[in-house]
Amino acid sequence: MQEMIDIRIWDLLLGFSILVIPFFIFSYYRVKLNRDLIVSVLRMIVQLFLVAVYLEWIFEKNNAWINAAWVLIMVVVGGGTVVKRVGIPWKQFLLPFLIAGLISMAIIDGFFLGLVIKTGYFFDARYFVPISGMVLGNSLNHNIVGLTAFFKGLHKDRELYYFLLTNSGSSRLALRPFIQDALIKGLNPLLATMSVIGLISLPGMMTGQILGGASPAVAIKYQVMIMLAIFVGCTLTLVLSILFSKRMAFDEMGNVREKALNPPKGDFGKCSRAWGMVEK
């Protein structure tokens, strides 16, 4: 297997010149995205540089407490991002989302690192940090979609919820169609991605391992493993987030808590207000 080709700094700078194409398109059609593109690219560069620095340090130390603390930070940031993007109050929903994320990561990491890969050292930074990050990153995106559908559905079809609650006498049965909708909308894109892997695109982890010198056969096995971990992690986190937040969203009688589900004031509630979730 040939050694991976390094990209020199001047070649990397040359790569940025291709951004002329989107800049031209945005300018020609007067789309106000040039500034956002510059900011996004600069943030990407800074953030990835910092990632390279601290990952080098984390990999060198390979300390269980440091590695676990870093994954915990990722869970906290992910939970906060979900609350922000869905547009629900921080105080009521941040803790349930964090608990859901921690339980999901414990199950996924315990199963795949402990039983499937058998790393020996469970907190080995080479496996523990990247795999946890990939699962959390994908869970973040699909949780936002699924939880948005769940809370939006409760506001839009609140009469249906109360009808089902009255006739069944069970909040579990009354919430079932809303949870079904959240799972379908949150996980359908991931199922679609899984169904075309290898036909339309080569996924990132597999491509990275091949570029790094691993054989395609080994890269494929790891990619299959990580896709299973991502799907199960997304499903677990989404369901647990809904179940753990029920106590904050509903009272003991199963009635919707208006203050808990109404979007907060400020920027965090923009998407919710746009959907018409606030009833006047």
Tab-separated table of C-alpha atoms in Angstrom:
chain	number	residue	atom	x	y	z
A	1	MET	CA	0.000	0.000	0.000
A	2	GLN	CA	1.433	3.353	-1.060
A	3	GLU	CA	2.102	6.090	1.471
A	4	MET	CA	-0.566	8.780	1.632
A	5	ILE	CA	0.227	11.872	-0.468
A	6	ASP	CA	0.616	14.952	1.680
A	7	ILE	CA	-0.841	18.290	0.539
A	8	ARG	CA	1.678	21.107	0.636
A	9	ILE	CA	0.605	24.465	2.036
A	10	TRP	CA	0.830	26.153	-1.368
A	11	ASP	CA	-1.297	23.440	-2.945
A	12	LEU	CA	-3.808	23.852	-0.150
A	13	LEU	CA	-3.988	27.593	-0.833
A	14	LEU	CA	-4.454	26.796	-4.503
A	15	GLY	CA	-7.438	24.652	-3.526
A	16	PHE	CA	-9.179	27.682	-2.087
A	17	SER	CA	-9.117	29.350	-5.510
A	18	ILE	CA	-12.008	27.143	-6.629
A	19	LEU	CA	-14.256	29.224	-4.357
A	20	VAL	CA	-14.234	31.738	-7.206
A	21	ILE	CA	-17.021	29.652	-8.773
A	22	PRO	CA	-19.623	30.039	-5.968
A	23	PHE	CA	-18.532	33.668	-5.452
A	24	PHE	CA	-19.258	34.365	-9.121
A	25	ILE	CA	-22.624	32.559	-9.009
A	26	PHE	CA	-23.720	34.396	-5.848
A	27	SER	CA	-22.653	37.745	-7.305
A	28	TYR	CA	-24.274	37.117	-10.675
A	29	TYR	CA	-27.626	36.157	-9.166
A	30	ARG	CA	-27.276	38.728	-6.368
A	31	VAL	CA	-27.538	36.097	-3.654
A	32	LYS	CA	-26.293	37.526	-0.382
A	33	LEU	CA	-24.191	34.540	0.638
A	34	ASN	CA	-20.653	35.736	-0.108
A	35	ARG	CA	-20.116	37.070	3.392
A	36	ASP	CA	-21.571	33.922	4.950
A	37	LEU	CA	-19.308	31.803	2.761
A	38	ILE	CA	-16.201	33.710	3.857
A	39	VAL	CA	-17.162	33.482	7.531
A	40	SER	CA	-17.960	29.762	7.233
A	41	VAL	CA	-14.678	28.958	5.495
A	42	LEU	CA	-12.649	30.952	8.025
A	43	ARG	CA	-14.425	29.286	10.934
A	44	MET	CA	-13.857	25.889	9.355
A	45	ILE	CA	-10.125	26.569	9.018
A	46	VAL	CA	-9.734	27.816	12.599
A	47	GLN	CA	-11.866	25.048	14.092
A	48	LEU	CA	-10.112	22.273	12.181
A	49	PHE	CA	-6.702	23.706	13.104
A	50	LEU	CA	-7.709	23.667	16.766
A	51	VAL	CA	-9.053	20.121	16.340
A	52	ALA	CA	-5.694	19.045	14.923
A	53	VAL	CA	-3.859	20.607	17.879
A	54	TYR	CA	-5.953	19.162	20.683
A	55	LEU	CA	-6.464	15.792	19.006
A	56	GLU	CA	-2.696	15.437	18.770
A	57	TRP	CA	-2.542	16.183	22.501
A	58	ILE	CA	-5.462	13.853	23.327
A	59	PHE	CA	-4.006	11.020	21.249
A	60	GLU	CA	-0.588	11.498	22.866
A	61	LYS	CA	-1.971	11.452	26.420
A	62	ASN	CA	-4.586	8.754	25.684
A	63	ASN	CA	-5.937	9.211	29.198
A	64	ALA	CA	-9.340	7.715	30.051
A	65	TRP	CA	-10.466	10.778	32.038
A	66	ILE	CA	-9.410	13.237	29.342
A	67	ASN	CA	-11.039	11.200	26.582
A	68	ALA	CA	-14.260	10.759	28.546
A	69	ALA	CA	-14.310	14.477	29.410
A	70	TRP	CA	-13.942	15.396	25.748
A	71	VAL	CA	-16.860	13.156	24.716
A	72	LEU	CA	-18.900	14.637	27.577
A	73	ILE	CA	-18.188	18.123	26.209
A	74	MET	CA	-19.380	16.967	22.779
A	75	VAL	CA	-22.613	15.646	24.327
A	76	VAL	CA	-23.227	18.948	26.156
A	77	VAL	CA	-22.573	21.038	23.044
A	78	GLY	CA	-24.785	18.714	21.000
A	79	GLY	CA	-27.646	18.884	23.494
A	80	GLY	CA	-27.445	22.669	23.623
A	81	THR	CA	-27.451	22.873	19.833
A	82	VAL	CA	-30.570	20.679	19.607
A	83	VAL	CA	-32.438	22.845	22.129
A	84	LYS	CA	-31.398	25.976	20.254
A	85	ARG	CA	-32.340	24.738	16.786
A	86	VAL	CA	-35.662	23.174	17.794
A	87	GLY	CA	-36.606	26.414	19.566
A	88	ILE	CA	-37.691	25.145	22.972
A	89	PRO	CA	-36.814	26.428	26.477
A	90	TRP	CA	-33.336	25.600	27.734
A	91	LYS	CA	-34.243	25.174	31.397
A	92	GLN	CA	-36.878	22.515	30.796
A	93	PHE	CA	-35.326	20.457	28.008
A	94	LEU	CA	-31.528	20.672	28.133
A	95	LEU	CA	-31.087	18.133	30.945
A	96	PRO	CA	-33.374	15.455	29.400
A	97	PHE	CA	-31.535	15.775	26.085
A	98	LEU	CA	-28.135	15.478	27.804
A	99	ILE	CA	-29.208	12.356	29.695
A	100	ALA	CA	-30.554	10.837	26.470
A	101	GLY	CA	-27.268	11.551	24.693
A	102	LEU	CA	-25.138	10.101	27.501
A	103	ILE	CA	-27.189	6.890	27.738
A	104	SER	CA	-27.140	6.450	23.968
A	105	MET	CA	-23.363	6.956	23.793
A	106	ALA	CA	-22.769	4.542	26.688
A	107	ILE	CA	-24.765	1.813	24.923
A	108	ILE	CA	-23.265	2.388	21.459
A	109	ASP	CA	-19.653	2.740	22.621
A	110	GLY	CA	-19.984	-0.173	25.039
A	111	PHE	CA	-21.342	-2.475	22.346
A	112	PHE	CA	-19.168	-1.551	19.375
A	113	LEU	CA	-15.892	-0.753	21.143
A	114	GLY	CA	-16.194	-3.436	23.808
A	115	LEU	CA	-17.794	-6.305	21.881
A	116	VAL	CA	-17.325	-5.700	18.150
A	117	ILE	CA	-13.906	-4.022	17.760
A	118	LYS	CA	-12.546	-5.275	21.100
A	119	THR	CA	-10.062	-2.432	21.538
A	120	GLY	CA	-8.761	-3.836	24.827
A	121	TYR	CA	-8.408	-0.337	26.237
A	122	PHE	CA	-12.003	0.918	26.067
A	123	PHE	CA	-11.084	4.627	26.163
A	124	ASP	CA	-8.420	4.350	23.459
A	125	ALA	CA	-8.502	7.832	21.894
A	126	ARG	CA	-7.870	6.462	18.406
A	127	TYR	CA	-11.270	4.716	18.445
A	128	PHE	CA	-13.271	6.188	21.334
A	129	VAL	CA	-13.125	9.863	20.320
A	130	PRO	CA	-13.697	9.612	16.522
A	131	ILE	CA	-16.461	7.000	16.720
A	132	SER	CA	-18.250	8.884	19.503
A	133	GLY	CA	-17.929	12.078	17.487
A	134	MET	CA	-19.382	10.538	14.328
A	135	VAL	CA	-22.337	9.049	16.198
A	136	LEU	CA	-22.998	12.285	18.091
A	137	GLY	CA	-22.666	14.453	14.983
A	138	ASN	CA	-25.188	12.415	13.028
A	139	SER	CA	-27.515	12.112	16.019
A	140	LEU	CA	-27.461	15.893	16.299
A	141	ASN	CA	-28.716	16.447	12.757
A	142	HIS	CA	-31.412	13.788	12.839
A	143	ASN	CA	-32.531	14.701	16.359
A	144	ILE	CA	-33.171	18.269	15.294
A	145	VAL	CA	-35.371	17.082	12.423
A	146	GLY	CA	-37.204	14.492	14.523
A	147	LEU	CA	-37.752	16.657	17.602
A	148	THR	CA	-38.848	19.553	15.436
A	149	ALA	CA	-41.492	17.302	13.864
A	150	PHE	CA	-42.566	16.073	17.318
A	151	PHE	CA	-43.045	19.480	18.949
A	152	LYS	CA	-44.434	21.058	15.809
A	153	GLY	CA	-46.967	18.239	15.551
A	154	LEU	CA	-48.073	18.733	19.145
A	155	HIS	CA	-48.811	22.411	18.480
A	156	LYS	CA	-50.402	21.893	15.091
A	157	ASP	CA	-52.524	18.851	15.984
A	158	ARG	CA	-53.103	19.412	19.662
A	159	GLU	CA	-56.806	18.563	19.253
A	160	LEU	CA	-55.824	15.135	17.922
A	161	TYR	CA	-53.629	14.550	20.952
A	162	TYR	CA	-56.419	15.439	23.380
A	163	PHE	CA	-58.907	13.344	21.395
A	164	LEU	CA	-56.651	10.299	21.594
A	165	LEU	CA	-55.883	10.980	25.265
A	166	THR	CA	-59.592	11.239	26.140
A	167	ASN	CA	-60.611	8.117	24.244
A	168	SER	CA	-57.672	5.898	25.185
A	169	GLY	CA	-56.974	7.214	28.668
A	170	SER	CA	-53.282	6.711	27.972
A	171	SER	CA	-50.761	9.416	27.184
A	172	ARG	CA	-48.524	6.701	25.718
A	173	LEU	CA	-51.130	5.841	23.072
A	174	ALA	CA	-52.013	9.495	22.514
A	175	LEU	CA	-48.380	10.346	21.785
A	176	ARG	CA	-47.756	7.348	19.536
A	177	PRO	CA	-48.655	9.071	16.208
A	178	PHE	CA	-46.474	12.063	17.090
A	179	ILE	CA	-43.518	9.823	17.982
A	180	GLN	CA	-44.090	7.839	14.787
A	181	ASP	CA	-43.970	11.046	12.741
A	182	ALA	CA	-40.794	12.173	14.523
A	183	LEU	CA	-39.057	8.843	13.869
A	184	ILE	CA	-40.076	8.761	10.215
A	185	LYS	CA	-38.978	12.324	9.496
A	186	GLY	CA	-35.842	12.090	11.608
A	187	LEU	CA	-34.566	8.743	10.340
A	188	ASN	CA	-35.814	8.543	6.735
A	189	PRO	CA	-32.886	10.637	5.386
A	190	LEU	CA	-30.418	8.356	7.164
A	191	LEU	CA	-32.104	5.235	5.768
A	192	ALA	CA	-31.928	6.760	2.295
A	193	THR	CA	-28.213	7.452	2.770
A	194	MET	CA	-27.544	3.902	3.951
A	195	SER	CA	-29.390	2.412	0.976
A	196	VAL	CA	-27.156	4.115	-1.609
A	197	ILE	CA	-23.751	3.918	0.099
A	198	GLY	CA	-21.255	2.496	-2.358
A	199	LEU	CA	-23.504	3.159	-5.368
A	200	ILE	CA	-23.676	6.948	-5.390
A	201	SER	CA	-20.948	7.957	-2.960
A	202	LEU	CA	-18.107	6.638	-0.847
A	203	PRO	CA	-18.699	7.728	2.756
A	204	GLY	CA	-16.213	9.862	4.650
A	205	MET	CA	-14.836	7.296	7.081
A	206	MET	CA	-14.187	4.733	4.364
A	207	THR	CA	-12.568	7.304	2.077
A	208	GLY	CA	-10.378	8.602	4.895
A	209	GLN	CA	-9.138	5.129	5.798
A	210	ILE	CA	-8.343	4.283	2.168
A	211	LEU	CA	-6.463	7.571	1.758
A	212	GLY	CA	-4.657	6.804	5.002
A	213	GLY	CA	-3.364	3.509	3.620
A	214	ALA	CA	-5.904	0.968	4.874
A	215	SER	CA	-7.067	-1.752	2.505
A	216	PRO	CA	-10.567	-1.300	0.986
A	217	ALA	CA	-11.720	-4.523	2.685
A	218	VAL	CA	-10.822	-3.210	6.160
A	219	ALA	CA	-12.264	0.223	5.357
A	220	ILE	CA	-15.562	-1.351	4.254
A	221	LYS	CA	-15.889	-3.342	7.485
A	222	TYR	CA	-15.331	-0.234	9.573
A	223	GLN	CA	-17.787	1.739	7.455
A	224	VAL	CA	-20.494	-0.894	7.899
A	225	MET	CA	-19.847	-0.884	11.636
A	226	ILE	CA	-19.983	2.897	11.962
A	227	MET	CA	-23.172	3.177	9.874
A	228	LEU	CA	-24.878	0.668	12.159
A	229	ALA	CA	-23.603	2.585	15.188
A	230	ILE	CA	-24.840	5.873	13.739
A	231	PHE	CA	-28.300	4.548	12.908
A	232	VAL	CA	-28.846	2.879	16.266
A	233	GLY	CA	-27.397	5.916	18.053
A	234	CYS	CA	-29.694	8.302	16.186
A	235	THR	CA	-32.729	6.127	16.908
A	236	LEU	CA	-31.898	5.725	20.602
A	237	THR	CA	-31.101	9.386	21.179
A	238	LEU	CA	-34.254	10.586	19.422
A	239	VAL	CA	-36.596	8.219	21.283
A	240	LEU	CA	-34.935	8.807	24.661
A	241	SER	CA	-34.998	12.583	24.134
A	242	ILE	CA	-38.753	12.440	23.555
A	243	LEU	CA	-39.417	10.086	26.482
A	244	PHE	CA	-37.227	12.007	28.944
A	245	SER	CA	-38.746	15.355	27.925
A	246	LYS	CA	-42.330	14.157	28.456
A	247	ARG	CA	-42.220	15.165	32.111
A	248	MET	CA	-41.275	18.701	31.101
A	249	ALA	CA	-43.785	18.934	28.244
A	250	PHE	CA	-46.829	17.452	30.017
A	251	ASP	CA	-48.309	17.558	33.508
A	252	GLU	CA	-49.404	14.560	35.608
A	253	MET	CA	-52.782	14.427	33.825
A	254	GLY	CA	-51.176	14.370	30.383
A	255	ASN	CA	-52.060	17.980	29.557
A	256	VAL	CA	-49.605	20.020	27.497
A	257	ARG	CA	-47.609	22.518	29.540
A	258	GLU	CA	-48.059	25.740	27.590
A	259	LYS	CA	-45.047	27.529	29.081
A	260	ALA	CA	-42.754	24.591	28.427
A	261	LEU	CA	-43.631	24.160	24.772
A	262	ASN	CA	-44.014	27.777	23.746
A	263	PRO	CA	-40.754	28.913	22.108
A	264	PRO	CA	-38.562	31.245	24.169
A	265	LYS	CA	-38.089	34.862	23.343
A	266	GLY	CA	-35.177	35.909	21.186
A	267	ASP	CA	-33.318	34.239	18.333
A	268	PHE	CA	-33.839	30.685	19.579
A	269	GLY	CA	-37.551	30.861	18.830
A	270	LYS	CA	-37.315	32.101	15.253
A	271	CYS	CA	-37.786	28.743	13.569
A	272	SER	CA	-40.671	27.850	15.868
A	273	ARG	CA	-42.456	31.123	15.248
A	274	ALA	CA	-42.002	30.663	11.542
A	275	TRP	CA	-43.831	27.372	11.753
A	276	GLY	CA	-46.715	29.038	13.548
A	277	MET	CA	-46.196	27.133	16.766
A	278	VAL	CA	-47.291	30.050	18.914
A	279	GLU	CA	-51.059	30.100	19.240
A	280	LYS	CA	-52.513	33.552	19.612
